[in-house]
């Protein structure tokens, strides 16, 4: 019997949905919405089924499927998930239907939904590709729907932001494409034939140190732009601020993770020697991003821009964890990818709601919202605390694991990075204070309370924030084996000695 | 007198007529169209265009048959060693035929819309195609020049063929003067090569330089100057920077379907000729001309994309984009120059040929949309003309978006496959720098395609937009766009067979 090609379907279903939505006539707006919803919910269902069927304590790629695609160039349709990617797949699967059903783009629903579904397919594909070429295809194709989403449904300065987003990311990909081809061509000597297969190259290829480092940088530039790593982050605040709420949620929730995920999968895994060699640089940039992002966030007058800069800081933690190269730190980094997707996604939704009500995001124009909308303020508080990393909520687990895991191998960087945690409390609490505390003035008095529909949209986010904060063990159990395997691969292929994992920290991490 | 007296002892070369059928069909079609149309009253609507499509298709079919024959019997030279019957040549012949078909589909309604309907332009398409194929299959510099002139003269007239637009006249004149200039360079180069090697036959030139690796000083100077002039002449034809000055003006002024033809067929023939001259005739000099090609390629890539950014007229934008595509093709040529000793089986040749085919289809579709958007008078080709196309003609705008994304090299389109091919070959011969420059300039060029897309989809409507003439997409134009978009996506998703087929 042929196994159900679940991973292929994860990509295909949204594509089919996108095409259907594009083909349905504008005269049936409800049918358009239902189609989009059904396909995205179906994808979400499949991704959750995938998680349920995922074998814990198995470090290998599961559900792998491989078919020849472009034989002449040694390219295959090779998909698979492991502990590092599984939660990103689920996050993608879950986030999209929420965005599709919960956030109103205000005009042109048909085209909006069509692009949204195409975006989902692209993001999904990037997380499950095990072929360099295939990964590049997905990584690059994502730009197109996102470009149109920002450009078509964004705010005043959307054309500038969309173009900047497209060109910045594309310039990173330009280097990566050359890197990918060079990797495949140079690995030919070890593989016997030209192949773009990630696993084959990672396991067989033995690049000379200098070659590997060049190739690593070709990849790393693309990911550093995508993450975005300081100082390549300047596209992000613009893109985030100008994007429609749905676009921002997806951008922060999953799109940026393509960068951090890429660094792990196509940086550290593919070029362990070079990654070890480049550690100091990336650790420094990560920490610089944490501090810079936090300082810049403090200075913002626009609430959405503030959240955008906070993303720069949070992603700095993930990169820090990645290049600390210990099991705890990387596991924490992967968890932080998911957690950041949940909490920042929710923050963007909340900021979007504020904008819909007040038509401004200027912090100085908002005041005393707590008085008129206490439930809204309560939800905002939970999400904000999760973003700050308060124990008991999801943000804490990842951040704490990153810091504690990195301490052994990257001590002084951790010392500096920890101040970033304090700064996060500073900018978020200060913003909260200005927006929610005090007496509402005339404009803010009519601020509407959280509606039922909005509450239902936010409920899953709150649920995940609390659940992952209190009981992260199921996640850790699934992530860690793959991380261990990755680190084993690193120590085999470089002179880096991975320290033994600090067990007690992991088992108690959540409750702390 | 002596030569005349000896005429009875002179034997003409044996001619394999069957191998020349694509050329004969094109010539015959042109003659029929020219004579019959002159003697009969105006043909019914679309008849000229459909006749041209039929002739182009027939020539393409014959080319396929020849392709099969080469598969069985191998490549060989024709007409006394003057021409090649080989896969690259036939590949370009097919490409040219596709270009003719696309151009004819574009031209049909265009001529009626502009009120200048008649068979002349179609005749010129067929003759130009003939020249292009001769040029691409030439094994002799004189034959190559002959093909080039047949092609170029037809193109000059075509560019000026819109009698009611002064721009078109200007375009034709400009093209004629600068084109003549470049032909002179080429001819001078041929003369110098002849002077140093004693032959105009590419095979003989190659063997002369191979067998006499150490030339005396004067001959070496002569040969190097010849190589340089040949490169300049051909670089003019492909519009490589810094020999590109004619192309934006000519592209902008020429009737839009003619621009499509120029960009596709003209480029394909010129690049095929360049490959023949450099790899089949002058591989001995590869070490000398490779840096020149490298420099021209980089200038073309960067220049084409950077200058495109500041344009506001879509036809001019596409002219610069066509320049940057030429840069990509030159990347392939540069890669091939690394192992020039292999002639046309060098790494890089097949990806250049594939690029040309893909680009021909792509550019045909893109200019088909521009033809439609140009509206009566062929004047509304600035960005404003595209404003709001996404609202008024969503399907057309979507087609254009696919084609533009393909030109930008976004994955899952044929444009990406083409770019991947040349970049892959550049990397394979370790030309990393040029590969990276090419990719980065693709990003700059992407900005120009984004601007067109912004106009179509995002730009706010302005006062007076509704008063514009509505964009019409007549049947044949629609066919051209559909074919082009279909091919672009099909190759994007399933490129395997094309990669296998490319010689």
PDB file of C-alpha atoms in Angstrom, chain B residues 83-263:
ATOM      1  CA  UNK B  83      26.845  25.832 -42.999  1.00  0.00           C
ATOM      2  CA  UNK B  84      26.270  23.450 -40.151  1.00  0.00           C
ATOM      3  CA  UNK B  85      23.490  21.008 -39.706  1.00  0.00           C
ATOM      4  CA  UNK B  86      23.914  20.417 -35.995  1.00  0.00           C
ATOM      5  CA  UNK B  87      21.793  20.497 -32.901  1.00  0.00           C
ATOM      6  CA  UNK B  88      22.621  24.031 -31.755  1.00  0.00           C
ATOM      7  CA  UNK B  89      21.792  25.344 -35.213  1.00  0.00           C
ATOM      8  CA  UNK B  90      18.499  23.480 -35.410  1.00  0.00           C
ATOM      9  CA  UNK B  91      17.671  24.501 -31.843  1.00  0.00           C
ATOM     10  CA  UNK B  92      18.082  28.138 -32.820  1.00  0.00           C
ATOM     11  CA  UNK B  93      16.051  27.517 -35.982  1.00  0.00           C
ATOM     12  CA  UNK B  94      13.205  26.239 -33.813  1.00  0.00           C
ATOM     13  CA  UNK B  95      13.615  29.207 -31.483  1.00  0.00           C
ATOM     14  CA  UNK B  96      13.482  31.594 -34.424  1.00  0.00           C
ATOM     15  CA  UNK B  97      10.371  29.897 -35.796  1.00  0.00           C
ATOM     16  CA  UNK B  98       8.701  30.280 -32.409  1.00  0.00           C
ATOM     17  CA  UNK B  99       9.686  33.926 -32.503  1.00  0.00           C
ATOM     18  CA  UNK B 100       8.086  34.322 -35.938  1.00  0.00           C
ATOM     19  CA  UNK B 101       4.874  32.659 -34.808  1.00  0.00           C
ATOM     20  CA  UNK B 102       4.666  34.824 -31.702  1.00  0.00           C
ATOM     21  CA  UNK B 103       5.380  37.992 -33.654  1.00  0.00           C
ATOM     22  CA  UNK B 104       2.755  37.128 -36.268  1.00  0.00           C
ATOM     23  CA  UNK B 105       0.154  36.532 -33.560  1.00  0.00           C
ATOM     24  CA  UNK B 106       0.982  39.893 -32.056  1.00  0.00           C
ATOM     25  CA  UNK B 107       0.967  41.746 -35.344  1.00  0.00           C
ATOM     26  CA  UNK B 108      -2.419  40.751 -36.703  1.00  0.00           C
ATOM     27  CA  UNK B 109      -4.765  42.906 -34.706  1.00  0.00           C
ATOM     28  CA  UNK B 110      -2.103  45.508 -34.164  1.00  0.00           C
ATOM     29  CA  UNK B 111      -1.934  46.410 -37.838  1.00  0.00           C
ATOM     30  CA  UNK B 112      -5.697  46.686 -38.158  1.00  0.00           C
ATOM     31  CA  UNK B 113      -5.908  48.749 -35.005  1.00  0.00           C
ATOM     32  CA  UNK B 114      -3.282  51.110 -36.335  1.00  0.00           C
ATOM     33  CA  UNK B 115      -4.876  51.191 -39.790  1.00  0.00           C
ATOM     34  CA  UNK B 116      -1.780  49.937 -41.623  1.00  0.00           C
ATOM     35  CA  UNK B 117      -2.840  46.375 -42.421  1.00  0.00           C
ATOM     36  CA  UNK B 118      -0.927  44.632 -45.163  1.00  0.00           C
ATOM     37  CA  UNK B 119       1.392  41.712 -45.841  1.00  0.00           C
ATOM     38  CA  UNK B 120       4.701  43.597 -45.783  1.00  0.00           C
ATOM     39  CA  UNK B 121       5.558  43.141 -42.143  1.00  0.00           C
ATOM     40  CA  UNK B 122       4.875  39.404 -42.330  1.00  0.00           C
ATOM     41  CA  UNK B 123       7.109  39.058 -45.357  1.00  0.00           C
ATOM     42  CA  UNK B 124       9.841  40.805 -43.443  1.00  0.00           C
ATOM     43  CA  UNK B 125       9.370  38.489 -40.453  1.00  0.00           C
ATOM     44  CA  UNK B 126       9.868  35.462 -42.667  1.00  0.00           C
ATOM     45  CA  UNK B 127      12.893  36.925 -44.423  1.00  0.00           C
ATOM     46  CA  UNK B 128      14.437  38.033 -41.171  1.00  0.00           C
ATOM     47  CA  UNK B 129      13.917  34.550 -39.772  1.00  0.00           C
ATOM     48  CA  UNK B 130      15.677  33.147 -42.805  1.00  0.00           C
ATOM     49  CA  UNK B 131      18.616  35.432 -42.140  1.00  0.00           C
ATOM     50  CA  UNK B 132      18.625  34.541 -38.478  1.00  0.00           C
ATOM     51  CA  UNK B 133      18.799  30.812 -39.181  1.00  0.00           C
ATOM     52  CA  UNK B 134      21.553  31.264 -41.768  1.00  0.00           C
ATOM     53  CA  UNK B 135      23.476  33.326 -39.254  1.00  0.00           C
ATOM     54  CA  UNK B 136      23.012  30.745 -36.528  1.00  0.00           C
ATOM     55  CA  UNK B 137      24.092  27.824 -38.700  1.00  0.00           C
ATOM     56  CA  UNK B 138      26.961  29.544 -40.501  1.00  0.00           C
ATOM     57  CA  UNK B 139      30.302  27.805 -40.639  1.00  0.00           C
ATOM     58  CA  UNK B 140      31.847  30.583 -42.655  1.00  0.00           C
ATOM     59  CA  UNK B 141      32.264  34.166 -41.661  1.00  0.00           C
ATOM     60  CA  UNK B 142      31.000  35.384 -45.016  1.00  0.00           C
ATOM     61  CA  UNK B 143      27.861  33.269 -44.726  1.00  0.00           C
ATOM     62  CA  UNK B 144      27.451  34.535 -41.213  1.00  0.00           C
ATOM     63  CA  UNK B 145      27.688  38.083 -42.451  1.00  0.00           C
ATOM     64  CA  UNK B 146      25.195  37.305 -45.189  1.00  0.00           C
ATOM     65  CA  UNK B 147      22.695  35.992 -42.657  1.00  0.00           C
ATOM     66  CA  UNK B 148      23.296  38.936 -40.422  1.00  0.00           C
ATOM     67  CA  UNK B 149      22.604  41.409 -43.194  1.00  0.00           C
ATOM     68  CA  UNK B 150      19.433  39.635 -44.305  1.00  0.00           C
ATOM     69  CA  UNK B 151      18.253  39.758 -40.718  1.00  0.00           C
ATOM     70  CA  UNK B 152      19.366  43.304 -40.031  1.00  0.00           C
ATOM     71  CA  UNK B 153      18.023  44.906 -43.187  1.00  0.00           C
ATOM     72  CA  UNK B 154      14.655  43.363 -42.523  1.00  0.00           C
ATOM     73  CA  UNK B 155      14.772  44.609 -38.953  1.00  0.00           C
ATOM     74  CA  UNK B 156      15.626  48.186 -40.010  1.00  0.00           C
ATOM     75  CA  UNK B 157      12.608  48.304 -42.270  1.00  0.00           C
ATOM     76  CA  UNK B 158      10.371  46.694 -39.682  1.00  0.00           C
ATOM     77  CA  UNK B 159      11.388  49.196 -37.042  1.00  0.00           C
ATOM     78  CA  UNK B 160      10.358  52.040 -39.340  1.00  0.00           C
ATOM     79  CA  UNK B 161       7.231  50.325 -40.595  1.00  0.00           C
ATOM     80  CA  UNK B 162       4.684  52.281 -38.587  1.00  0.00           C
ATOM     81  CA  UNK B 163       4.169  54.973 -41.198  1.00  0.00           C
ATOM     82  CA  UNK B 164       1.979  57.141 -38.991  1.00  0.00           C
ATOM     83  CA  UNK B 165       4.364  57.447 -36.049  1.00  0.00           C
ATOM     84  CA  UNK B 166       7.409  59.672 -36.243  1.00  0.00           C
ATOM     85  CA  UNK B 167       8.935  57.663 -33.398  1.00  0.00           C
ATOM     86  CA  UNK B 168       8.905  54.599 -35.552  1.00  0.00           C
ATOM     87  CA  UNK B 169      10.723  56.370 -38.386  1.00  0.00           C
ATOM     88  CA  UNK B 170      13.288  57.693 -35.966  1.00  0.00           C
ATOM     89  CA  UNK B 171      13.730  54.250 -34.524  1.00  0.00           C
ATOM     90  CA  UNK B 172      14.315  52.734 -37.946  1.00  0.00           C
ATOM     91  CA  UNK B 173      16.826  55.363 -38.951  1.00  0.00           C
ATOM     92  CA  UNK B 174      18.734  55.130 -35.702  1.00  0.00           C
ATOM     93  CA  UNK B 175      18.845  51.393 -35.897  1.00  0.00           C
ATOM     94  CA  UNK B 176      19.969  51.542 -39.509  1.00  0.00           C
ATOM     95  CA  UNK B 177      22.850  53.916 -38.864  1.00  0.00           C
ATOM     96  CA  UNK B 178      24.120  52.230 -35.720  1.00  0.00           C
ATOM     97  CA  UNK B 179      23.470  48.785 -37.134  1.00  0.00           C
ATOM     98  CA  UNK B 180      25.435  49.661 -40.259  1.00  0.00           C
ATOM     99  CA  UNK B 181      28.211  50.881 -38.032  1.00  0.00           C
ATOM    100  CA  UNK B 182      28.338  47.585 -36.188  1.00  0.00           C
ATOM    101  CA  UNK B 183      28.206  45.590 -39.403  1.00  0.00           C
ATOM    102  CA  UNK B 184      31.272  47.520 -40.474  1.00  0.00           C
ATOM    103  CA  UNK B 185      33.080  46.496 -37.300  1.00  0.00           C
ATOM    104  CA  UNK B 186      32.137  42.909 -37.885  1.00  0.00           C
ATOM    105  CA  UNK B 187      33.228  42.971 -41.503  1.00  0.00           C
ATOM    106  CA  UNK B 188      36.526  44.543 -40.570  1.00  0.00           C
ATOM    107  CA  UNK B 189      37.013  41.829 -37.993  1.00  0.00           C
ATOM    108  CA  UNK B 190      36.285  39.168 -40.599  1.00  0.00           C
ATOM    109  CA  UNK B 191      38.833  40.749 -42.900  1.00  0.00           C
ATOM    110  CA  UNK B 192      41.529  40.781 -40.241  1.00  0.00           C
ATOM    111  CA  UNK B 193      40.871  37.189 -39.270  1.00  0.00           C
ATOM    112  CA  UNK B 194      41.056  36.261 -42.924  1.00  0.00           C
ATOM    113  CA  UNK B 195      44.285  38.181 -43.148  1.00  0.00           C
ATOM    114  CA  UNK B 196      45.877  36.286 -40.323  1.00  0.00           C
ATOM    115  CA  UNK B 197      44.504  32.805 -40.895  1.00  0.00           C
ATOM    116  CA  UNK B 198      43.961  32.769 -44.628  1.00  0.00           C
ATOM    117  CA  UNK B 199      40.384  31.605 -44.495  1.00  0.00           C
ATOM    118  CA  UNK B 200      36.885  32.690 -43.632  1.00  0.00           C
ATOM    119  CA  UNK B 201      35.775  29.152 -42.868  1.00  0.00           C
ATOM    120  CA  UNK B 202      35.384  28.659 -39.129  1.00  0.00           C
ATOM    121  CA  UNK B 203      36.725  25.119 -39.222  1.00  0.00           C
ATOM    122  CA  UNK B 204      39.766  26.152 -41.228  1.00  0.00           C
ATOM    123  CA  UNK B 205      40.386  29.173 -39.026  1.00  0.00           C
ATOM    124  CA  UNK B 206      40.261  26.954 -35.979  1.00  0.00           C
ATOM    125  CA  UNK B 207      42.654  24.379 -37.416  1.00  0.00           C
ATOM    126  CA  UNK B 208      45.029  27.056 -38.709  1.00  0.00           C
ATOM    127  CA  UNK B 209      45.417  28.595 -35.280  1.00  0.00           C
ATOM    128  CA  UNK B 210      45.622  25.193 -33.660  1.00  0.00           C
ATOM    129  CA  UNK B 211      48.325  23.954 -35.993  1.00  0.00           C
ATOM    130  CA  UNK B 212      50.278  27.202 -35.861  1.00  0.00           C
ATOM    131  CA  UNK B 213      50.226  28.014 -32.181  1.00  0.00           C
ATOM    132  CA  UNK B 214      53.154  30.381 -32.465  1.00  0.00           C
ATOM    133  CA  UNK B 215      52.360  33.156 -34.895  1.00  0.00           C
ATOM    134  CA  UNK B 216      54.712  35.862 -35.928  1.00  0.00           C
ATOM    135  CA  UNK B 217      54.128  39.173 -34.321  1.00  0.00           C
ATOM    136  CA  UNK B 218      52.248  40.893 -37.104  1.00  0.00           C
ATOM    137  CA  UNK B 219      49.884  37.986 -37.656  1.00  0.00           C
ATOM    138  CA  UNK B 220      49.187  37.726 -33.977  1.00  0.00           C
ATOM    139  CA  UNK B 221      48.360  41.423 -33.799  1.00  0.00           C
ATOM    140  CA  UNK B 222      46.138  41.039 -36.823  1.00  0.00           C
ATOM    141  CA  UNK B 223      44.327  38.083 -35.330  1.00  0.00           C
ATOM    142  CA  UNK B 224      43.833  39.726 -31.950  1.00  0.00           C
ATOM    143  CA  UNK B 225      42.512  42.891 -33.553  1.00  0.00           C
ATOM    144  CA  UNK B 226      40.213  40.720 -35.628  1.00  0.00           C
ATOM    145  CA  UNK B 227      38.899  38.926 -32.559  1.00  0.00           C
ATOM    146  CA  UNK B 228      38.313  42.251 -30.832  1.00  0.00           C
ATOM    147  CA  UNK B 229      36.416  43.698 -33.765  1.00  0.00           C
ATOM    148  CA  UNK B 230      34.301  40.581 -34.151  1.00  0.00           C
ATOM    149  CA  UNK B 231      33.374  40.771 -30.487  1.00  0.00           C
ATOM    150  CA  UNK B 232      32.498  44.446 -30.799  1.00  0.00           C
ATOM    151  CA  UNK B 233      30.361  43.785 -33.857  1.00  0.00           C
ATOM    152  CA  UNK B 234      28.481  40.950 -32.226  1.00  0.00           C
ATOM    153  CA  UNK B 235      28.164  42.796 -28.918  1.00  0.00           C
ATOM    154  CA  UNK B 236      26.450  45.582 -30.859  1.00  0.00           C
ATOM    155  CA  UNK B 237      23.949  43.102 -32.220  1.00  0.00           C
ATOM    156  CA  UNK B 238      23.114  41.624 -28.830  1.00  0.00           C
ATOM    157  CA  UNK B 239      23.020  45.107 -27.289  1.00  0.00           C
ATOM    158  CA  UNK B 240      25.667  44.475 -24.666  1.00  0.00           C
ATOM    159  CA  UNK B 241      26.923  47.407 -22.632  1.00  0.00           C
ATOM    160  CA  UNK B 242      28.754  49.577 -23.710  1.00  0.00           C
ATOM    161  CA  UNK B 243      27.398  48.903 -27.229  1.00  0.00           C
ATOM    162  CA  UNK B 244      23.767  49.138 -26.231  1.00  0.00           C
ATOM    163  CA  UNK B 245      22.945  52.764 -26.920  1.00  0.00           C
ATOM    164  CA  UNK B 246      20.706  52.040 -29.862  1.00  0.00           C
ATOM    165  CA  UNK B 247      18.480  49.566 -28.134  1.00  0.00           C
ATOM    166  CA  UNK B 248      16.265  51.623 -25.755  1.00  0.00           C
ATOM    167  CA  UNK B 249      15.421  54.154 -28.456  1.00  0.00           C
ATOM    168  CA  UNK B 250      14.846  51.531 -31.091  1.00  0.00           C
ATOM    169  CA  UNK B 251      12.759  49.343 -28.808  1.00  0.00           C
ATOM    170  CA  UNK B 252      10.661  52.265 -27.735  1.00  0.00           C
ATOM    171  CA  UNK B 253      10.045  53.621 -31.200  1.00  0.00           C
ATOM    172  CA  UNK B 254       9.522  50.408 -33.133  1.00  0.00           C
ATOM    173  CA  UNK B 255       6.006  48.970 -33.405  1.00  0.00           C
ATOM    174  CA  UNK B 256       5.545  46.800 -30.310  1.00  0.00           C
ATOM    175  CA  UNK B 257       5.241  43.452 -32.140  1.00  0.00           C
ATOM    176  CA  UNK B 258       8.443  44.294 -34.003  1.00  0.00           C
ATOM    177  CA  UNK B 259      10.150  45.042 -30.709  1.00  0.00           C
ATOM    178  CA  UNK B 260       9.177  41.580 -29.550  1.00  0.00           C
ATOM    179  CA  UNK B 261      10.623  40.090 -32.716  1.00  0.00           C
ATOM    180  CA  UNK B 262      13.818  42.099 -32.412  1.00  0.00           C
ATOM    181  CA  UNK B 263      14.319  41.164 -28.794  1.00  0.00           C
TER     182      UNK B 263
END
